[in-house]
Amino acid sequence: MKEIVRKFLNSIYFIILINGLGLIFWYIKQPIYSYISYLLAFILVIIFNARRIVVVSLILNGLIGYRVVSTPEFEKLYKTNLIVFTTLTIICVAIVTYDLFFRRKVKFNLKNKIFLGWVVLAVGNLLSIVNATKNTLLMIVMGFLQIIAFLIIFIFIDHLKDETSDDYFSQSAIITGISITIQIFIHLLKEPDSYQALFYSLGWGNRNTISIMYMCLIPLVFYPYFKDQRKIYGIIFSGVFFVMTLLMLSRGAYLTIALLFIPFMVLSFRYINDKKKYIKDMLFTIIISISLAAAIIFGLDKQQYFYDHIASKIKNIFYSADRLKLIKIGFNVFKKYPIFGGGSFTGAYYLQVLNESHVATYHNYIIHALATTGLVGFGSFIYYLYSIFYNLRTRHKFNFCVFFVMLVLLIHGLFDNTFYNPLFMIFLSILLPMIKTKEEAQQLINEND
């Protein structure tokens, strides 16, 4: 019995089950049940000694399961949920601590530059507390604790990965992308007119956030095919998610695609094993993708809106009055607190409280880093990025895919909140440990598998 349970927990069917439960609880707007199911699954993983990498599927699904509070009734419910969620978090931290330091007896790998990058980033955020006020002190503490939480997740994943963890991550990425797509279809079937709304939201993210998540997943979804061209589903789902990204009508996504699409295609073609098969499979994927896009646009009878809106986005790709206003506010905060910034996690205070804005971040990671943590914090952020790209030097197909994920976050982050957004920082916490080092890489990217 124990072996049967362990085998199920390690299988793709468990990932599907978790995502299925996540979709149900997302649909009925009860994410707290999702988190309870994640905790129970995590406990089963520990009890039955399953592969700890299973945690990746729990975290990925958790990223797309959150529902924004939109009514007084739900505000009351979420206050109750906050108590439950806090309790679950404490239990998870206790289990992780026990599993890491008492059961597995791991030690910090001080030679891991990305680990040091997280530490330096945390220090940069902590130092911003020197400019705390009675209105911002709690926010700054929360911002610092967030970075610590990301670091703990990174440490845990880094010590539980194995030689096939990259494959497991890719499987989870595919199913996560499918879950997002199902959420979109459910939302549009329930509210078809919402496609024309400026703020198109699935609860855990709006158009921009959804498009960023899709683009982060695409290279990882492509990886199984990149590694083994018999796994054609990898390239097909990459095409499907690419189309869904275009349908989100995000100017940041369009610029990112314009800058990265050709380099990704050219470099992947260079390093792919069977180039003729790659061309055939790509043509097949394009046909499927175009058919899907046409079915959605014409099925919703939104073709004219889509044409007009996409033309407007492309025309004004480098200009947005709202974005410029946010950047101006952020720069003014930076001028007031140039060394350590106004405080980690204080975007909501300076934007919402003082300027009555509807957003809580500066929608540009450079301005956000400068405004919240100043030059010191910005320097720590630069080192954090350096640590990541330093480790990506190892020539491996998975590293190639992660490299493009980082480029997506860097480019799109000039228009929206990517870095410092908990959604994507948690995503990086579970992705970055998968980067192949020279010792772990069993083959170079230009070798045959």
Short mmCIF file of C-alpha atoms in Angstrom, two decimals:
data_model
loop_
_atom_site.label_atom_id
_atom_site.label_comp_id
_atom_site.label_asym_id
_atom_site.label_seq_id
_atom_site.Cartn_x
_atom_site.Cartn_y
_atom_site.Cartn_z
CA MET A 1 0.00 0.00 0.00
CA LYS A 2 2.78 2.41 0.92
CA GLU A 3 4.55 1.79 -2.37
CA ILE A 4 1.31 2.34 -4.35
CA VAL A 5 0.71 5.70 -2.67
CA ARG A 6 4.33 6.76 -3.21
CA LYS A 7 4.14 5.78 -6.88
CA PHE A 8 0.94 7.82 -7.34
CA LEU A 9 2.41 10.87 -5.62
CA ASN A 10 5.42 10.69 -7.92
CA SER A 11 3.31 10.37 -11.07
CA ILE A 12 1.83 12.85 -13.51
CA TYR A 13 -1.64 11.75 -12.36
CA PHE A 14 -1.01 13.43 -9.03
CA ILE A 15 -0.16 16.70 -10.81
CA ILE A 16 -3.41 16.40 -12.77
CA LEU A 17 -5.37 15.71 -9.57
CA ILE A 18 -3.93 18.74 -7.80
CA ASN A 19 -4.66 21.00 -10.78
CA GLY A 20 -8.17 19.57 -11.07
CA LEU A 21 -8.88 20.34 -7.42
CA GLY A 22 -7.33 23.78 -7.88
CA LEU A 23 -9.66 24.53 -10.79
CA ILE A 24 -12.71 23.46 -8.81
CA PHE A 25 -11.82 25.61 -5.80
CA TRP A 26 -10.88 28.52 -8.11
CA TYR A 27 -14.28 28.24 -9.79
CA ILE A 28 -16.22 28.30 -6.51
CA LYS A 29 -13.94 31.07 -5.19
CA GLN A 30 -12.68 29.07 -2.23
CA PRO A 31 -8.88 29.02 -2.53
CA ILE A 32 -8.47 28.18 1.14
CA TYR A 33 -9.59 24.63 0.33
CA SER A 34 -6.84 24.45 -2.27
CA TYR A 35 -4.24 25.40 0.32
CA ILE A 36 -5.60 22.82 2.74
CA SER A 37 -5.34 20.18 0.01
CA TYR A 38 -1.75 21.29 -0.71
CA LEU A 39 -0.86 20.91 2.97
CA LEU A 40 -2.43 17.45 3.16
CA ALA A 41 -0.61 16.42 -0.02
CA PHE A 42 2.67 17.76 1.38
CA ILE A 43 2.17 15.75 4.58
CA LEU A 44 1.53 12.62 2.48
CA VAL A 45 4.75 13.28 0.57
CA ILE A 46 6.68 13.36 3.86
CA ILE A 47 4.89 10.36 5.39
CA PHE A 48 5.27 8.12 2.32
CA ASN A 49 8.72 9.49 1.51
CA ALA A 50 7.76 10.46 -2.05
CA ARG A 51 10.02 12.61 -4.21
CA ARG A 52 10.13 16.05 -2.63
CA ILE A 53 10.08 17.62 -6.10
CA VAL A 54 6.32 16.95 -5.97
CA VAL A 55 6.16 20.22 -4.01
CA VAL A 56 6.78 22.03 -7.32
CA SER A 57 3.36 21.01 -8.65
CA LEU A 58 1.70 22.18 -5.43
CA ILE A 59 3.37 25.59 -5.59
CA LEU A 60 2.74 26.12 -9.31
CA ASN A 61 -0.95 25.36 -8.89
CA GLY A 62 -1.10 27.59 -5.83
CA LEU A 63 0.13 30.53 -7.92
CA ILE A 64 -2.98 30.45 -10.12
CA GLY A 65 -5.52 29.60 -7.45
CA TYR A 66 -5.86 32.88 -5.60
CA ARG A 67 -9.06 34.89 -5.87
CA VAL A 68 -9.11 38.67 -5.45
CA VAL A 69 -11.52 40.00 -2.82
CA SER A 70 -14.23 41.91 -4.67
CA THR A 71 -17.28 42.06 -2.38
CA PRO A 72 -17.92 42.81 1.33
CA GLU A 73 -19.05 39.22 1.80
CA PHE A 74 -15.78 37.91 0.43
CA GLU A 75 -13.78 40.42 2.48
CA LYS A 76 -15.31 38.92 5.60
CA LEU A 77 -14.62 35.42 4.33
CA TYR A 78 -11.01 36.26 3.53
CA LYS A 79 -10.41 37.62 7.01
CA THR A 80 -11.37 34.17 8.27
CA ASN A 81 -9.28 32.55 5.55
CA LEU A 82 -6.28 34.67 6.54
CA ILE A 83 -6.31 33.07 9.98
CA VAL A 84 -6.51 29.60 8.44
CA PHE A 85 -3.88 30.43 5.81
CA THR A 86 -1.47 31.79 8.43
CA THR A 87 -1.91 28.60 10.46
CA LEU A 88 -1.25 26.47 7.37
CA THR A 89 1.87 28.50 6.60
CA ILE A 90 3.25 27.98 10.09
CA ILE A 91 2.61 24.23 9.80
CA CYS A 92 4.33 24.12 6.38
CA VAL A 93 7.36 26.02 7.67
CA ALA A 94 7.60 23.61 10.60
CA ILE A 95 7.43 20.58 8.28
CA VAL A 96 10.01 22.07 5.90
CA THR A 97 12.34 22.87 8.79
CA TYR A 98 12.02 19.36 10.18
CA ASP A 99 12.49 17.71 6.78
CA LEU A 100 15.47 19.87 5.83
CA PHE A 101 17.50 20.16 8.98
CA PHE A 102 16.50 17.19 11.14
CA ARG A 103 15.50 14.45 8.73
CA ARG A 104 17.71 15.25 5.74
CA LYS A 105 20.35 17.20 7.73
CA VAL A 106 21.14 19.59 4.88
CA LYS A 107 23.65 22.40 5.08
CA PHE A 108 23.65 25.77 3.36
CA ASN A 109 25.62 25.73 0.12
CA LEU A 110 27.54 28.96 0.44
CA LYS A 111 29.21 28.30 -2.91
CA ASN A 112 25.88 28.59 -4.71
CA LYS A 113 25.86 32.09 -6.16
CA ILE A 114 22.08 32.16 -6.51
CA PHE A 115 21.72 31.38 -2.79
CA LEU A 116 24.03 34.31 -2.09
CA GLY A 117 22.02 36.38 -4.55
CA TRP A 118 18.85 35.78 -2.52
CA VAL A 119 20.71 36.64 0.70
CA VAL A 120 22.09 39.90 -0.74
CA LEU A 121 18.63 40.80 -2.06
CA ALA A 122 17.17 40.20 1.40
CA VAL A 123 19.82 42.41 3.02
CA GLY A 124 19.10 45.20 0.52
CA ASN A 125 15.42 45.05 1.42
CA LEU A 126 16.14 44.92 5.16
CA LEU A 127 18.35 48.02 5.06
CA SER A 128 15.45 50.04 3.66
CA ILE A 129 13.98 49.93 7.17
CA VAL A 130 16.15 52.95 8.09
CA ASN A 131 13.57 55.16 6.34
CA ALA A 132 10.56 53.52 8.00
CA THR A 133 7.75 55.61 9.39
CA LYS A 134 4.88 54.53 11.61
CA ASN A 135 2.84 54.10 8.43
CA THR A 136 5.41 52.03 6.54
CA LEU A 137 7.26 50.01 9.19
CA LEU A 138 4.94 47.00 8.99
CA MET A 139 5.07 47.04 5.18
CA ILE A 140 8.87 47.03 5.20
CA VAL A 141 8.99 44.14 7.65
CA MET A 142 6.51 42.23 5.46
CA GLY A 143 8.62 42.97 2.38
CA PHE A 144 11.75 41.62 4.07
CA LEU A 145 9.93 38.52 5.35
CA GLN A 146 8.67 37.88 1.83
CA ILE A 147 12.23 37.71 0.52
CA ILE A 148 13.12 35.36 3.39
CA ALA A 149 10.16 33.15 2.43
CA PHE A 150 11.36 33.07 -1.19
CA LEU A 151 14.83 32.12 0.05
CA ILE A 152 13.44 29.27 2.19
CA ILE A 153 11.52 27.90 -0.80
CA PHE A 154 14.69 28.11 -2.91
CA ILE A 155 16.73 26.26 -0.28
CA PHE A 156 14.11 23.54 0.07
CA ILE A 157 13.80 22.92 -3.68
CA ASP A 158 17.57 23.13 -4.15
CA HIS A 159 18.09 20.31 -1.66
CA LEU A 160 15.33 18.02 -2.90
CA LYS A 161 15.95 18.11 -6.66
CA ASP A 162 17.41 15.16 -8.52
CA GLU A 163 18.64 14.42 -12.03
CA THR A 164 15.09 14.28 -13.45
CA SER A 165 13.65 17.32 -11.64
CA ASP A 166 13.85 19.41 -14.82
CA ASP A 167 11.55 16.92 -16.56
CA TYR A 168 9.12 17.00 -13.65
CA PHE A 169 9.10 20.81 -13.68
CA SER A 170 8.29 20.79 -17.41
CA GLN A 171 5.41 18.36 -16.88
CA SER A 172 4.04 20.58 -14.14
CA ALA A 173 4.48 23.66 -16.36
CA ILE A 174 2.42 22.06 -19.15
CA ILE A 175 -0.43 21.14 -16.83
CA THR A 176 -0.31 24.58 -15.16
CA GLY A 177 -0.59 26.21 -18.60
CA ILE A 178 -3.55 23.99 -19.42
CA SER A 179 -5.20 24.98 -16.13
CA ILE A 180 -4.76 28.68 -16.93
CA THR A 181 -6.27 28.13 -20.39
CA ILE A 182 -9.25 26.30 -18.89
CA GLN A 183 -9.73 29.18 -16.43
CA ILE A 184 -9.80 31.64 -19.35
CA PHE A 185 -12.37 29.59 -21.28
CA ILE A 186 -14.57 29.19 -18.21
CA HIS A 187 -14.39 32.92 -17.54
CA LEU A 188 -15.22 33.85 -21.13
CA LEU A 189 -18.11 31.38 -21.30
CA LYS A 190 -19.57 32.86 -18.13
CA GLU A 191 -18.82 36.50 -19.04
CA PRO A 192 -18.24 36.78 -22.83
CA ASP A 193 -18.37 40.58 -22.74
CA SER A 194 -15.50 40.69 -20.26
CA TYR A 195 -13.03 40.23 -23.11
CA GLN A 196 -13.61 43.87 -23.99
CA ALA A 197 -13.03 44.99 -20.41
CA LEU A 198 -9.83 46.88 -19.75
CA PHE A 199 -9.30 44.92 -16.54
CA TYR A 200 -9.64 41.30 -17.61
CA SER A 201 -8.91 39.26 -14.50
CA LEU A 202 -8.90 35.64 -13.41
CA GLY A 203 -8.57 36.64 -9.79
CA TRP A 204 -4.87 35.82 -9.43
CA GLY A 205 -3.91 38.12 -12.29
CA ASN A 206 -5.10 40.47 -15.01
CA ARG A 207 -4.21 40.51 -18.73
CA ASN A 208 -0.58 41.48 -18.13
CA THR A 209 0.00 39.00 -15.33
CA ILE A 210 -1.62 36.17 -17.30
CA SER A 211 0.47 36.95 -20.38
CA ILE A 212 3.70 37.05 -18.33
CA MET A 213 2.89 33.70 -16.74
CA TYR A 214 2.19 32.17 -20.15
CA MET A 215 5.48 33.50 -21.56
CA CYS A 216 7.42 32.18 -18.56
CA LEU A 217 5.87 28.77 -19.05
CA ILE A 218 6.36 28.55 -22.85
CA PRO A 219 10.15 27.89 -22.85
CA LEU A 220 9.72 25.29 -20.09
CA VAL A 221 6.83 23.64 -21.93
CA PHE A 222 9.00 23.55 -25.06
CA TYR A 223 11.84 21.85 -23.15
CA PRO A 224 10.54 18.22 -23.38
CA TYR A 225 10.41 18.53 -27.18
CA PHE A 226 13.75 20.35 -27.26
CA LYS A 227 15.28 17.46 -25.33
CA ASP A 228 13.43 14.63 -27.09
CA GLN A 229 11.63 15.45 -30.35
CA ARG A 230 9.41 12.42 -29.98
CA LYS A 231 7.54 14.44 -27.32
CA ILE A 232 5.70 16.55 -29.87
CA TYR A 233 3.19 17.68 -27.26
CA GLY A 234 5.87 20.06 -25.96
CA ILE A 235 5.98 22.14 -29.12
CA ILE A 236 2.20 21.94 -29.65
CA PHE A 237 1.37 23.28 -26.18
CA SER A 238 4.04 25.96 -26.63
CA GLY A 239 2.14 27.14 -29.71
CA VAL A 240 -1.23 27.02 -27.94
CA PHE A 241 0.07 29.06 -25.00
CA PHE A 242 1.72 31.50 -27.43
CA VAL A 243 -1.67 32.15 -29.05
CA MET A 244 -3.30 32.61 -25.65
CA THR A 245 -0.61 35.18 -24.83
CA LEU A 246 -1.46 37.16 -27.97
CA LEU A 247 -5.15 37.11 -27.07
CA MET A 248 -4.42 38.82 -23.75
CA LEU A 249 -3.79 42.08 -25.65
CA SER A 250 -0.83 43.16 -23.51
CA ARG A 251 1.56 45.73 -24.96
CA GLY A 252 4.37 44.47 -22.73
CA ALA A 253 3.80 40.97 -24.06
CA TYR A 254 3.85 42.19 -27.67
CA LEU A 255 7.17 43.97 -27.18
CA THR A 256 8.63 40.94 -25.41
CA ILE A 257 7.50 38.65 -28.22
CA ALA A 258 8.85 41.04 -30.86
CA LEU A 259 12.28 41.02 -29.22
CA LEU A 260 12.53 37.36 -28.25
CA PHE A 261 10.55 35.31 -30.78
CA ILE A 262 13.11 35.31 -33.58
CA PRO A 263 16.17 34.79 -31.30
CA PHE A 264 14.41 31.89 -29.60
CA MET A 265 13.46 30.27 -32.91
CA VAL A 266 16.91 30.76 -34.46
CA LEU A 267 18.85 29.48 -31.44
CA SER A 268 16.53 26.55 -30.77
CA PHE A 269 16.82 25.60 -34.45
CA ARG A 270 20.58 25.73 -34.15
CA TYR A 271 20.69 23.39 -31.17
CA ILE A 272 17.81 21.07 -32.05
CA ASN A 273 18.80 17.54 -33.06
CA ASP A 274 16.56 16.82 -36.08
CA LYS A 275 16.10 20.10 -37.93
CA LYS A 276 13.83 18.71 -40.66
CA LYS A 277 11.45 17.24 -38.11
CA TYR A 278 11.55 20.53 -36.20
CA ILE A 279 10.37 22.43 -39.29
CA LYS A 280 7.54 19.92 -39.94
CA ASP A 281 6.41 19.96 -36.33
CA MET A 282 6.58 23.75 -36.24
CA LEU A 283 4.37 24.05 -39.33
CA PHE A 284 1.89 21.62 -37.76
CA THR A 285 1.90 23.67 -34.55
CA ILE A 286 1.33 26.91 -36.47
CA ILE A 287 -1.73 25.43 -38.17
CA ILE A 288 -3.18 24.31 -34.84
CA SER A 289 -2.41 27.67 -33.21
CA ILE A 290 -3.98 29.75 -36.00
CA SER A 291 -7.06 27.53 -35.94
CA LEU A 292 -7.38 27.98 -32.18
CA ALA A 293 -6.99 31.76 -32.40
CA ALA A 294 -9.61 32.00 -35.15
CA ALA A 295 -12.03 29.79 -33.20
CA ILE A 296 -11.74 31.99 -30.10
CA ILE A 297 -11.90 35.38 -31.82
CA PHE A 298 -14.69 34.54 -34.26
CA GLY A 299 -16.47 32.30 -31.75
CA LEU A 300 -16.78 35.26 -29.39
CA ASP A 301 -17.59 37.55 -32.32
CA LYS A 302 -14.85 39.93 -31.15
CA GLN A 303 -12.81 40.12 -34.36
CA GLN A 304 -13.23 43.87 -34.89
CA TYR A 305 -12.45 44.63 -31.25
CA PHE A 306 -9.39 42.41 -31.42
CA TYR A 307 -8.11 44.05 -34.60
CA ASP A 308 -8.68 47.58 -33.28
CA HIS A 309 -7.25 46.87 -29.86
CA ILE A 310 -4.15 45.05 -31.05
CA ALA A 311 -3.44 47.87 -33.52
CA SER A 312 -3.77 50.40 -30.70
CA LYS A 313 -1.46 48.41 -28.43
CA ILE A 314 1.21 48.13 -31.10
CA LYS A 315 0.91 51.79 -32.07
CA ASN A 316 1.31 52.96 -28.46
CA ILE A 317 3.65 50.21 -27.33
CA PHE A 318 6.14 52.66 -25.80
CA TYR A 319 3.64 55.14 -24.40
CA SER A 320 1.14 54.89 -21.58
CA ALA A 321 0.04 57.90 -19.55
CA ASP A 322 -0.80 55.70 -16.55
CA ARG A 323 2.62 54.03 -16.61
CA LEU A 324 4.41 57.37 -16.87
CA LYS A 325 2.48 58.64 -13.85
CA LEU A 326 3.60 55.64 -11.80
CA ILE A 327 7.20 56.08 -12.90
CA LYS A 328 7.10 59.77 -11.94
CA ILE A 329 5.77 58.97 -8.46
CA GLY A 330 8.41 56.28 -8.00
CA PHE A 331 11.20 58.59 -9.12
CA ASN A 332 10.03 61.26 -6.67
CA VAL A 333 10.16 58.72 -3.83
CA PHE A 334 13.67 57.73 -4.95
CA LYS A 335 14.80 61.39 -4.95
CA LYS A 336 13.53 61.72 -1.38
CA TYR A 337 15.20 58.48 -0.22
CA PRO A 338 18.07 57.86 -2.70
CA ILE A 339 20.29 55.60 -0.58
CA PHE A 340 17.95 53.06 1.02
CA GLY A 341 14.63 53.91 -0.64
CA GLY A 342 11.21 54.55 0.85
CA GLY A 343 11.05 50.99 2.16
CA SER A 344 10.58 47.47 0.91
CA PHE A 345 6.97 46.70 -0.06
CA THR A 346 5.89 50.35 0.36
CA GLY A 347 4.60 50.80 -3.19
CA ALA A 348 1.02 50.47 -1.95
CA TYR A 349 1.54 53.27 0.55
CA TYR A 350 3.12 55.81 -1.81
CA LEU A 351 0.85 54.95 -4.72
CA GLN A 352 -2.50 54.11 -3.15
CA VAL A 353 -2.53 56.02 0.12
CA LEU A 354 -0.72 59.19 -0.95
CA ASN A 355 -1.63 59.31 -4.64
CA GLU A 356 -4.97 57.44 -4.72
CA SER A 357 -3.75 55.06 -7.39
CA HIS A 358 -5.43 51.69 -7.99
CA VAL A 359 -2.14 49.77 -8.17
CA ALA A 360 0.42 48.87 -5.52
CA THR A 361 3.62 48.62 -7.59
CA TYR A 362 5.45 50.97 -9.92
CA HIS A 363 5.01 48.66 -12.94
CA ASN A 364 8.73 48.86 -13.72
CA TYR A 365 11.20 46.80 -11.70
CA ILE A 366 13.97 49.39 -12.07
CA ILE A 367 11.83 52.21 -10.68
CA HIS A 368 10.32 49.84 -8.14
CA ALA A 369 13.74 48.77 -6.84
CA LEU A 370 15.01 52.36 -6.66
CA ALA A 371 11.85 53.74 -5.02
CA THR A 372 11.51 50.99 -2.43
CA THR A 373 15.15 50.08 -1.64
CA GLY A 374 17.23 52.93 -3.13
CA LEU A 375 20.66 52.62 -4.68
CA VAL A 376 21.76 50.05 -2.08
CA GLY A 377 18.76 47.82 -2.76
CA PHE A 378 19.08 48.30 -6.50
CA GLY A 379 22.71 47.19 -6.24
CA SER A 380 21.59 44.06 -4.35
CA PHE A 381 19.02 43.40 -7.07
CA ILE A 382 21.69 43.70 -9.77
CA TYR A 383 23.85 41.18 -7.90
CA TYR A 384 20.82 38.88 -7.63
CA LEU A 385 20.43 39.00 -11.43
CA TYR A 386 24.16 38.51 -11.91
CA SER A 387 24.10 35.38 -9.74
CA ILE A 388 21.36 33.89 -11.91
CA PHE A 389 22.99 34.60 -15.26
CA TYR A 390 26.34 33.44 -13.91
CA ASN A 391 24.85 30.01 -13.24
CA LEU A 392 23.15 29.99 -16.64
CA ARG A 393 26.55 29.95 -18.34
CA THR A 394 26.52 26.15 -18.33
CA ARG A 395 25.50 25.02 -21.80
CA HIS A 396 22.45 22.83 -21.31
CA LYS A 397 19.07 22.78 -22.99
CA PHE A 398 17.20 23.41 -19.76
CA ASN A 399 19.43 26.39 -18.97
CA PHE A 400 18.70 27.68 -22.48
CA CYS A 401 14.98 27.65 -21.66
CA VAL A 402 15.47 29.29 -18.24
CA PHE A 403 17.61 31.96 -19.92
CA PHE A 404 14.62 32.99 -22.05
CA VAL A 405 12.35 32.95 -19.00
CA MET A 406 14.66 35.49 -17.40
CA LEU A 407 14.63 37.62 -20.57
CA VAL A 408 10.83 37.57 -20.50
CA LEU A 409 10.83 38.89 -16.93
CA LEU A 410 13.46 41.53 -17.74
CA ILE A 411 11.70 42.89 -20.83
CA HIS A 412 8.07 42.66 -19.73
CA GLY A 413 9.10 43.96 -16.31
CA LEU A 414 9.76 47.35 -17.87
CA PHE A 415 5.98 47.67 -18.30
CA ASP A 416 4.60 45.68 -15.40
CA ASN A 417 5.61 44.24 -12.04
CA THR A 418 7.60 41.05 -12.62
CA PHE A 419 10.48 41.09 -10.14
CA TYR A 420 9.27 41.92 -6.61
CA ASN A 421 5.83 40.54 -7.56
CA PRO A 422 5.31 37.61 -5.13
CA LEU A 423 3.71 35.57 -7.92
CA PHE A 424 6.85 35.61 -10.06
CA MET A 425 9.33 35.64 -7.20
CA ILE A 426 7.85 32.39 -5.89
CA PHE A 427 7.99 31.07 -9.46
CA LEU A 428 11.70 31.91 -9.55
CA SER A 429 12.19 30.32 -6.12
CA ILE A 430 11.19 26.92 -7.52
CA LEU A 431 12.69 27.39 -10.99
CA LEU A 432 16.19 28.67 -10.20
CA PRO A 433 17.25 25.57 -8.22
CA MET A 434 16.68 23.57 -11.44
CA ILE A 435 19.46 25.40 -13.29
CA LYS A 436 22.09 22.89 -14.36
CA THR A 437 25.60 23.40 -13.03
CA LYS A 438 28.69 22.06 -14.76
CA GLU A 439 28.68 19.08 -12.44
CA GLU A 440 24.98 18.35 -12.96
CA ALA A 441 24.87 18.81 -16.71
CA GLN A 442 25.26 15.40 -18.32
CA GLN A 443 25.56 16.77 -21.82
CA LEU A 444 26.23 20.03 -23.59
CA ILE A 445 23.46 21.77 -25.42
CA ASN A 446 24.91 20.96 -28.84
CA GLU A 447 25.35 17.25 -28.18
CA ASN A 448 22.89 14.61 -29.29
CA ASP A 449 20.67 13.29 -26.53
#
